[in-house]
Short mmCIF file of C-alpha atoms in Angstrom, two decimals:
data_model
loop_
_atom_site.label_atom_id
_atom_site.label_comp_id
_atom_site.label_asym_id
_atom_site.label_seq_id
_atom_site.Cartn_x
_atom_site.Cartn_y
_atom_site.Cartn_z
CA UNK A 1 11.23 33.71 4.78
CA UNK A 2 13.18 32.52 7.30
CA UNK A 3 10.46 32.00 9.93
CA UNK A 4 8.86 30.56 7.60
CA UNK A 5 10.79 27.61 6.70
CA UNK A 6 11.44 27.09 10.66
CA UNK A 7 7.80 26.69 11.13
CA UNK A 8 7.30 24.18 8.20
CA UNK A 9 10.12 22.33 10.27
CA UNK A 10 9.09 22.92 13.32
CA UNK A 11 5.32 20.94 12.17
CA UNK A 12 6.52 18.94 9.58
CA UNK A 13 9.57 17.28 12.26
CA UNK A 14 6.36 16.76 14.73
CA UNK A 15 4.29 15.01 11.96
CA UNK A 16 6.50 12.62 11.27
CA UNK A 17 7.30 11.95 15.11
CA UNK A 18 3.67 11.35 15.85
CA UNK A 19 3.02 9.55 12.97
CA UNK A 20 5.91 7.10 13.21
CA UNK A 21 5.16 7.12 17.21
CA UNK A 22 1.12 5.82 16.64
CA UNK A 23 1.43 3.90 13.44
CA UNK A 24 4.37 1.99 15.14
CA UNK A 25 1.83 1.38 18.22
CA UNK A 26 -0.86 0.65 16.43
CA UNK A 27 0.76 -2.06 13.69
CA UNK A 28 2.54 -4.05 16.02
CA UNK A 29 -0.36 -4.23 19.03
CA UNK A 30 -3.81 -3.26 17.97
CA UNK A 31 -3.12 -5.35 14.70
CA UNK A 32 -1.97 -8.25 16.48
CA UNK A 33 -4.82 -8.47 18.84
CA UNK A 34 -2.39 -7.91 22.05
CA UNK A 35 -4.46 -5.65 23.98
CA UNK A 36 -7.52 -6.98 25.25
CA UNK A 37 -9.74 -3.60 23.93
CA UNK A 38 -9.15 -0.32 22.38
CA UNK A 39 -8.52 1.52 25.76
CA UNK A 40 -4.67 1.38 25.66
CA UNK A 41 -4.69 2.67 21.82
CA UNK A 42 -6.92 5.20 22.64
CA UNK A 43 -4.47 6.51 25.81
CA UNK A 44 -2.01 6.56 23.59
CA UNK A 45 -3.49 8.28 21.21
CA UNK A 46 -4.34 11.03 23.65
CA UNK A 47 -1.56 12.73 23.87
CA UNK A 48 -0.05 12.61 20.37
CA UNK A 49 -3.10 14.44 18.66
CA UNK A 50 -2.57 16.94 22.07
CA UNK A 51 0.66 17.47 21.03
CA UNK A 52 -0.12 18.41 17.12
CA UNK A 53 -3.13 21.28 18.54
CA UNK A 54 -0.96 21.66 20.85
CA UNK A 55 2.09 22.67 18.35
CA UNK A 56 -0.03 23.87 15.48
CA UNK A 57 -0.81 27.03 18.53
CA UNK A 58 2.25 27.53 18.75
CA UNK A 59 3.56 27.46 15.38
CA UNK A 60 0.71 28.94 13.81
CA UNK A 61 -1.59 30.60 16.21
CA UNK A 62 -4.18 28.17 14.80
CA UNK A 63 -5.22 24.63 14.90
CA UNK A 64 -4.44 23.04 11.53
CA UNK A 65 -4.10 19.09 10.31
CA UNK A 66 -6.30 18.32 13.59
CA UNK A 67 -7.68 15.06 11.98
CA UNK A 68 -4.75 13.80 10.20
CA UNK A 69 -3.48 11.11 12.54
CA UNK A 70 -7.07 9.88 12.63
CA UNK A 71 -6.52 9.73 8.60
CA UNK A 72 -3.26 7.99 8.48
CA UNK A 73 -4.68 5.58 11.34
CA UNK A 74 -7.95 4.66 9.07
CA UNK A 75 -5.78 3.90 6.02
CA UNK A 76 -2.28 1.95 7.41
CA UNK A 77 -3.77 0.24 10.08
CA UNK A 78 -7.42 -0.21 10.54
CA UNK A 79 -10.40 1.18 9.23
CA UNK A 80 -13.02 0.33 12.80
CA UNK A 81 -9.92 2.05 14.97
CA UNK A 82 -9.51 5.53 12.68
CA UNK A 83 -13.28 5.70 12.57
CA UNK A 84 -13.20 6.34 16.39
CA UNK A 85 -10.00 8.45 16.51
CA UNK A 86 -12.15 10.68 14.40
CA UNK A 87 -15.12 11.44 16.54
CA UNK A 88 -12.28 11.32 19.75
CA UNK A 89 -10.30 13.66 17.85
CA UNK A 90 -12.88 15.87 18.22
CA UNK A 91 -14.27 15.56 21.32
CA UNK A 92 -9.79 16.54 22.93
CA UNK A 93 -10.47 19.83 20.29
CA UNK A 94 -13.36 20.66 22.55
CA UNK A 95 -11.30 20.27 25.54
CA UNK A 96 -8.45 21.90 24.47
CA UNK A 97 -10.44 25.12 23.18
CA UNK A 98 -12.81 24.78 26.04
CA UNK A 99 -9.62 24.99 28.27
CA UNK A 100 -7.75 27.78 26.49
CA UNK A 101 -11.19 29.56 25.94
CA UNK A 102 -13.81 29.75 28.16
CA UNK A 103 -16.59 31.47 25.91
CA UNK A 104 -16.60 28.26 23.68
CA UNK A 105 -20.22 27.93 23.16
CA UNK A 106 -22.73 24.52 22.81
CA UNK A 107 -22.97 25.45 18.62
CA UNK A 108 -19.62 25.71 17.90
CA UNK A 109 -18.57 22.50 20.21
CA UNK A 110 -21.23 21.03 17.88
CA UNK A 111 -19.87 22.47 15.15
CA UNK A 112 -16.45 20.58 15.89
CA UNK A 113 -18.41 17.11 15.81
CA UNK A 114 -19.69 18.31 12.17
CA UNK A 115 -16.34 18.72 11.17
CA UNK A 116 -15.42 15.26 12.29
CA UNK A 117 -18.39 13.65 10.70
CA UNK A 118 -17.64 15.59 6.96
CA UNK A 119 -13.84 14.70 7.33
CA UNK A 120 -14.76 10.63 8.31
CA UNK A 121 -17.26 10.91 5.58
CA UNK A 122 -15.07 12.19 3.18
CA UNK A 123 -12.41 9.97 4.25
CA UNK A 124 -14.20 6.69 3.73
CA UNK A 125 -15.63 7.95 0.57
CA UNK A 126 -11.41 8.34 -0.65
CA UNK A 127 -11.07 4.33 0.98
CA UNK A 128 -13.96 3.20 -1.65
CA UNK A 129 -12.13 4.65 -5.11
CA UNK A 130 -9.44 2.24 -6.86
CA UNK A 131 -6.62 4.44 -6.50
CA UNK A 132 -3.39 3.77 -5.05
CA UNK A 133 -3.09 4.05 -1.32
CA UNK A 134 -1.29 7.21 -1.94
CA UNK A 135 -3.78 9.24 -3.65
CA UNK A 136 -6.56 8.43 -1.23
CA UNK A 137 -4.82 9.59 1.45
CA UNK A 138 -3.72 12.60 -0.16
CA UNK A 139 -7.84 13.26 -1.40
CA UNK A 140 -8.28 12.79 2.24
CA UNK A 141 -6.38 15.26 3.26
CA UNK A 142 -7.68 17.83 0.54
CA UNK A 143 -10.82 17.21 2.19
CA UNK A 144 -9.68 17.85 5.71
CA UNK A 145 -8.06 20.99 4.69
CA UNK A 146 -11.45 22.21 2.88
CA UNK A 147 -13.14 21.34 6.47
CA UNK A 148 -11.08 23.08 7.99
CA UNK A 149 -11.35 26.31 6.29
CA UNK A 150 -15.21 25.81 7.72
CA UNK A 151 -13.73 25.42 11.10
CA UNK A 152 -11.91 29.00 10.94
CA UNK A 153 -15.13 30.44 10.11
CA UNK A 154 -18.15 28.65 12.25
CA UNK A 155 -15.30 29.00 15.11
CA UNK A 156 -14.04 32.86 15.08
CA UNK A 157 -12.55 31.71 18.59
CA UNK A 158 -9.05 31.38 17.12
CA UNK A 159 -9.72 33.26 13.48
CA UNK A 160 -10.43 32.75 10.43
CA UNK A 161 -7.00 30.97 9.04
CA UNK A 162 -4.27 32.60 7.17
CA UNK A 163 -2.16 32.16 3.59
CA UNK A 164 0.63 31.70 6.07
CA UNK A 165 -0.81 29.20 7.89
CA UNK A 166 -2.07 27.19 5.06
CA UNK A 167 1.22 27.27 3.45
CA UNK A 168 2.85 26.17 6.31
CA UNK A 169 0.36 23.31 7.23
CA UNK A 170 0.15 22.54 3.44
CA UNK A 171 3.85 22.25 3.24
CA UNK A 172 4.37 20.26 6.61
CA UNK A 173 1.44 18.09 5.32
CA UNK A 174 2.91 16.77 2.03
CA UNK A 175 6.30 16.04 3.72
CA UNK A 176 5.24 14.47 6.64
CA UNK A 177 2.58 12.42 4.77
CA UNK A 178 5.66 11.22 2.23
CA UNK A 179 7.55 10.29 4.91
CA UNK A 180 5.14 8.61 6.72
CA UNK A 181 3.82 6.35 3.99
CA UNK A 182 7.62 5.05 3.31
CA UNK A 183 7.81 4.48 6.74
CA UNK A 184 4.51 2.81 6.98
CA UNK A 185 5.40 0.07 3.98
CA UNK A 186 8.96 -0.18 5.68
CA UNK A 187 6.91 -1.21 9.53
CA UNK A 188 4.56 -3.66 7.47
CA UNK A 189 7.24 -5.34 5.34
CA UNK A 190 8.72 -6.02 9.07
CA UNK A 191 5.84 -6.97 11.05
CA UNK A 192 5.04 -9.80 7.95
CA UNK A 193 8.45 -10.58 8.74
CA UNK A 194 7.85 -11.19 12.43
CA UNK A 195 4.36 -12.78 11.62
CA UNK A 196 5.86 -15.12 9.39
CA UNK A 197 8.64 -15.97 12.13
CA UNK A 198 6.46 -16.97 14.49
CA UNK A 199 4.81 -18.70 12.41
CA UNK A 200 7.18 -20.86 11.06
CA UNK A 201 8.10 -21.12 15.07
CA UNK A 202 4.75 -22.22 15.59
CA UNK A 203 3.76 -25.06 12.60
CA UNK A 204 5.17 -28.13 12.67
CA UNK A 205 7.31 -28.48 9.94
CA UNK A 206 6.39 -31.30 8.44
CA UNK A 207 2.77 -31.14 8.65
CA UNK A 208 1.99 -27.14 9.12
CA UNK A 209 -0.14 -28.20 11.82
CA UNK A 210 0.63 -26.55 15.14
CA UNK A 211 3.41 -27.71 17.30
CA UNK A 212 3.76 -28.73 20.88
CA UNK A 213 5.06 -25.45 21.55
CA UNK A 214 1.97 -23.53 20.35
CA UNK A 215 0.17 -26.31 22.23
CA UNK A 216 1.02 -25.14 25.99
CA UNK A 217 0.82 -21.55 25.08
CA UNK A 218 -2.29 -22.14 24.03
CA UNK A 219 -2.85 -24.18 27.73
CA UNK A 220 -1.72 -20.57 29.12
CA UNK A 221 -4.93 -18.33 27.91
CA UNK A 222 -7.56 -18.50 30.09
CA UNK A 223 -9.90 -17.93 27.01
CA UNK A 224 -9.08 -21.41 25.65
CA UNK A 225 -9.81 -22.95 29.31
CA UNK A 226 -13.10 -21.53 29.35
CA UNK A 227 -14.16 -22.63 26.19
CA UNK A 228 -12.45 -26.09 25.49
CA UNK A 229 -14.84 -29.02 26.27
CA UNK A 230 -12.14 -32.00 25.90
CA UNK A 231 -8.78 -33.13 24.92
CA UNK A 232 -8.24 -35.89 22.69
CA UNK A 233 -4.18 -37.82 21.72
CA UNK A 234 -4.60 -39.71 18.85
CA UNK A 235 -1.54 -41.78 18.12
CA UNK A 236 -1.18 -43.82 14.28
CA UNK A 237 -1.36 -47.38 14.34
CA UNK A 238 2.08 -49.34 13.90
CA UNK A 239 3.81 -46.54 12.78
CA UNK A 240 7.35 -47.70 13.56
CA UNK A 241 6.70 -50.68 11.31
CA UNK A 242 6.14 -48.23 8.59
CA UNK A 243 9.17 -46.91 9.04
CA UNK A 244 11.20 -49.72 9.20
CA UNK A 245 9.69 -51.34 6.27
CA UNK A 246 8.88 -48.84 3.86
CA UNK A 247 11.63 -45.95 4.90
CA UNK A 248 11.31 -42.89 6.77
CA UNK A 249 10.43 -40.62 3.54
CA UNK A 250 7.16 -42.74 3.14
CA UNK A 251 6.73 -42.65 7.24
CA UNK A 252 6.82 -39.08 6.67
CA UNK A 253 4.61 -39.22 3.60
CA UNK A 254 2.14 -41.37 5.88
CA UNK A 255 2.06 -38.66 8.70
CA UNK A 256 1.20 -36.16 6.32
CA UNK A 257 -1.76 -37.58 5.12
CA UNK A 258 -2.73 -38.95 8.41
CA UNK A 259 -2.75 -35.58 9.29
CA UNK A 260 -4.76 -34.21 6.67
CA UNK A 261 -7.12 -36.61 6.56
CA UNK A 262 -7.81 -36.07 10.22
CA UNK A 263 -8.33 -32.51 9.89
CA UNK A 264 -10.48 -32.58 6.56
CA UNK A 265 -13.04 -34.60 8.70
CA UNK A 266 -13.13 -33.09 11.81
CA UNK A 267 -14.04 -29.68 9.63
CA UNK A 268 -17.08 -31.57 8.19
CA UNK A 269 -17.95 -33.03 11.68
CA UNK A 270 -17.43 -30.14 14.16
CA UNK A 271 -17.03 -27.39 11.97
CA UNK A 272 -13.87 -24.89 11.51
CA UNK A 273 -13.79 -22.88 14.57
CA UNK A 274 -14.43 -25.89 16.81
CA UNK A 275 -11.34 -27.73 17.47
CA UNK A 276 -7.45 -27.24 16.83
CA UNK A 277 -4.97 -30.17 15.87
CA UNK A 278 -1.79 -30.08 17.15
CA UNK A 279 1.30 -32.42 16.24
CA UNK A 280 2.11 -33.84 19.56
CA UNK A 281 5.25 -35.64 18.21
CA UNK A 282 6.34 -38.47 16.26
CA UNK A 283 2.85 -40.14 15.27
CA UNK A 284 0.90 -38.92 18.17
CA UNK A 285 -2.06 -35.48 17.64
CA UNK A 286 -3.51 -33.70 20.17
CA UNK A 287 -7.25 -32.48 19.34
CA UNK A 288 -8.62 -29.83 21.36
CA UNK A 289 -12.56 -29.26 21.02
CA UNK A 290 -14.86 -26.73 21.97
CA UNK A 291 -17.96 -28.32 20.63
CA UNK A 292 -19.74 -31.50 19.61
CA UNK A 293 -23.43 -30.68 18.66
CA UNK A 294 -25.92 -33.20 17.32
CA UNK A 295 -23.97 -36.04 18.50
CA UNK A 296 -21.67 -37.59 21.25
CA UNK A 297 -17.71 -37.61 21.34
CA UNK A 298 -18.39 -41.81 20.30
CA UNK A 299 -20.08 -40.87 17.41
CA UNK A 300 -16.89 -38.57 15.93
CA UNK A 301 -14.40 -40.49 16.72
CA UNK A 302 -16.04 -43.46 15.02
CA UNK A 303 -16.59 -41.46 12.18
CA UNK A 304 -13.07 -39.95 12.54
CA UNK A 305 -11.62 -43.94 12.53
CA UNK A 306 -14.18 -45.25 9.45
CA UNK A 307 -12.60 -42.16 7.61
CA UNK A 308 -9.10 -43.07 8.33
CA UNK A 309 -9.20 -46.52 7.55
CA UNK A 310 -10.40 -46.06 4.54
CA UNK A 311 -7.43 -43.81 3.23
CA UNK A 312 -5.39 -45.53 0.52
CA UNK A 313 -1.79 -44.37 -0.66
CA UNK A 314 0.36 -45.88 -3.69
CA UNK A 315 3.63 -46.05 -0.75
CA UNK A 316 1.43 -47.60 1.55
CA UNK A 317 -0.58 -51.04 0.99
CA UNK A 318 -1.97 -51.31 4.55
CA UNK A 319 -4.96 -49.40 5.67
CA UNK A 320 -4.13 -47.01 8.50
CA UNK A 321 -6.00 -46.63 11.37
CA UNK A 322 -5.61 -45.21 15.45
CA UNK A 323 -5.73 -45.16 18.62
CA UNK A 324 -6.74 -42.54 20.98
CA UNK A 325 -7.96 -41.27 24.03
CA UNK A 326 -10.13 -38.67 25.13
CA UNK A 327 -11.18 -36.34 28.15
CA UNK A 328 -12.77 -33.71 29.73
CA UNK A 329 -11.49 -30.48 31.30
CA UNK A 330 -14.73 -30.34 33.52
CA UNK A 331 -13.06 -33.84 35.20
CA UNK A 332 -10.26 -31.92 35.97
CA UNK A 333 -10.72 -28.99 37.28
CA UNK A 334 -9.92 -27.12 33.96
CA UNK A 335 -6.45 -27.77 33.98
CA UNK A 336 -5.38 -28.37 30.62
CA UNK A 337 -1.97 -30.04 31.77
CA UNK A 338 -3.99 -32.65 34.03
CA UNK A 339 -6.50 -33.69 30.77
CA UNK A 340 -4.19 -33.84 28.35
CA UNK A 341 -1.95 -36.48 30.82
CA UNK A 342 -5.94 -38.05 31.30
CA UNK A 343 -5.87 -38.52 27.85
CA UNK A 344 -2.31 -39.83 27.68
CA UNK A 345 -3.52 -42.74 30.17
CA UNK A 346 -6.79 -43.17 28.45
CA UNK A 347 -4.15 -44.08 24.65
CA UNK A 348 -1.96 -46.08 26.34
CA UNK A 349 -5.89 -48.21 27.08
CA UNK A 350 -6.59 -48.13 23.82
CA UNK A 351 -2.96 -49.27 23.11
CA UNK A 352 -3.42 -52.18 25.11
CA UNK A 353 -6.97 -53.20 24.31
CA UNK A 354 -5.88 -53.79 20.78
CA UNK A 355 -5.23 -50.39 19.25
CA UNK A 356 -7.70 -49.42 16.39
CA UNK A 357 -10.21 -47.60 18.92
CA UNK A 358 -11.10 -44.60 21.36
CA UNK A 359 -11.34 -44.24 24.92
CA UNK A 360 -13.26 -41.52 25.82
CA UNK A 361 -13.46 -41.16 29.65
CA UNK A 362 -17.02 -40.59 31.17
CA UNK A 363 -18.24 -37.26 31.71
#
């Protein structure tokens, strides 16, 4: 009885390890789109389902639970990533019986990838019922044990598997799967925490648009060098006069729906994906854009002006309109620092000319 309740501890303590260890990796990088691919998930994930055969040997003279981080990975953090883990899952059991056991032959290596495909199967059939998150999981897992009950038969390499060994992997199963899902709504609540940080570091406060800050990191990737075609500053007409007339509350109302307004019609003109605005400061935007199709850079930003000017608030009597200047990363090597100082120069033009229009350098 003893030994028993050591094992169960033993594989229920190394459960909960691993499963804190990958579901902390995976929520707050593979989530967040910080690695560039899978490859660093998936050498991480290498040695943590190593370690479980690796332990459930030793504990149990058997492998048991073999696809459960898989499992917990395709229901806390991504669906596309515990797919794979599945099918690689399989292919380090291979390698580790292949290593401890020479005679492992070509039908029961294939028989390993069947017992993958059932448990994914059976897995994403569990993701499809509406039932709490809990209760797939745990159907999940009924089904993985059921496989592997198949496994200790079609693979007489290690044996067919014992009471004791299903007591002490069912055991070690429902602990370490309690734990984990506490643990797993205690990382989320914190990474929406950190998410919403940043992103409150990130907006502009009054507006919500993005802020010079998330400006030059976005000047940093070389992603958004590669695919931004030009730089535009588009500063509000007479703005201090606003203010000094009318208050700063209404200036502030003003920027606001400036702002909006701006934004609303560059969706209908260039479509969602294809720009970003920016608050630059004070009354002054930035617009970055990737693409202008079935017209020139003219054409929107006399749309972009008609639109403004004819905005109409109850605060504000006068029409609003801007001025603005626009350029090209190609005439500058790609720097985004050097355009967006291009366009700078190509406002202050606009400025002087008269305000109320765009100077769009020549490409």
């Amino acid at each position: 009885m003893g030994s028993l309740i050591i094992d169960i501890s033993v594989l229920t303590t190394m459960l909960i390890g691993l499963g804190i260890a990958i579901l902390t990796i995976l929520n707050f990088y593979e989530k967040r789109e910080l690695f560039g691919g899978h490859a660093e998930t998936i050498i991480v994930f290498l040695p943590l389902i190593y370690s479980l055969l690796s332990v459930s040997i030793l504990v149990i003279g058997n492998i048991y639970l073999y696809f459960l981080l898989a499992i917990w990975v395709y229901f806390y953090v991504s669906r596309h990533v515990g797919a794979g883990y599945f099918f690689l899952t399989a292919l380090v059991i291979i390698s580790y019986l292949r290593i401890l056991k020479t005679s492992l032959t070509i039908n029961q290596a294939a028989f390993v990838v069947v017992c993958a495909m059932l448990t994914y199967v059976g897995t994403a059939l569990m993701a499809r019922l509406k039932v709490s998150l809990l209760f797939q999981i745990s159907g999940a897992a009924f089904l993985m044990l059921c496989v592997e009950r198949l496994f200790g038969t079609f693979v007489p390499t290690y044996g067919v598997h014992t009471l004791r060994g299903s007591v002490i992997s069912v055991t070690a199963l429902i602990i370490a799967s309690i734990a984990t899902h506490y643990f797993n709504r205690y990382i989320t609540q914190r990474v929406a925490e950190i998410d919403a940080i940043t992103l409150r570091a990130n907006k502009d406060e009054l507006t919500q648009f993005y802020n010079l800050y998330y400006l030059y990191k976005d000047f940093g990737s070389q992603q958004f060098n590669e695919e931004t075609l030009a730089i535009a500053i588009l500063d509000l007409d007479y703005f201090k006069k606003v203010n000094d007339q009318y208050g700063h509350n209404i200036g502030n109302q003003t920027l606001i729906t400036f702002s909006k307004h701006i934004h609303q019609n560059l969706i209908e003109q260039l479509g969602t994906n294809n720009f970003e605005l920016y608050r630059y400061g004070g009354e002054e935007f930035v617009v970055t854009i990737k693409v202008v199709a079935g017209k020139t850079m003219k054409e929107v930003f006399d749309q972009l002006q008609d639109t403004i000017q004819c905005v109409t608030t109850e605060q504000l009597p006068e029409r609003m309109s801007f001025s603005a200047g626009v350029a090209y990363l190609k005439n500058h090597a790609f720097d985004p620092m050097a355009t967006l100082e291009a366009a700078d120069q190509l406002l202050y033009q606009s400025k002087h000319a008269g305000r109320k229009q765009t100077t769009i350098e020549v490409l």
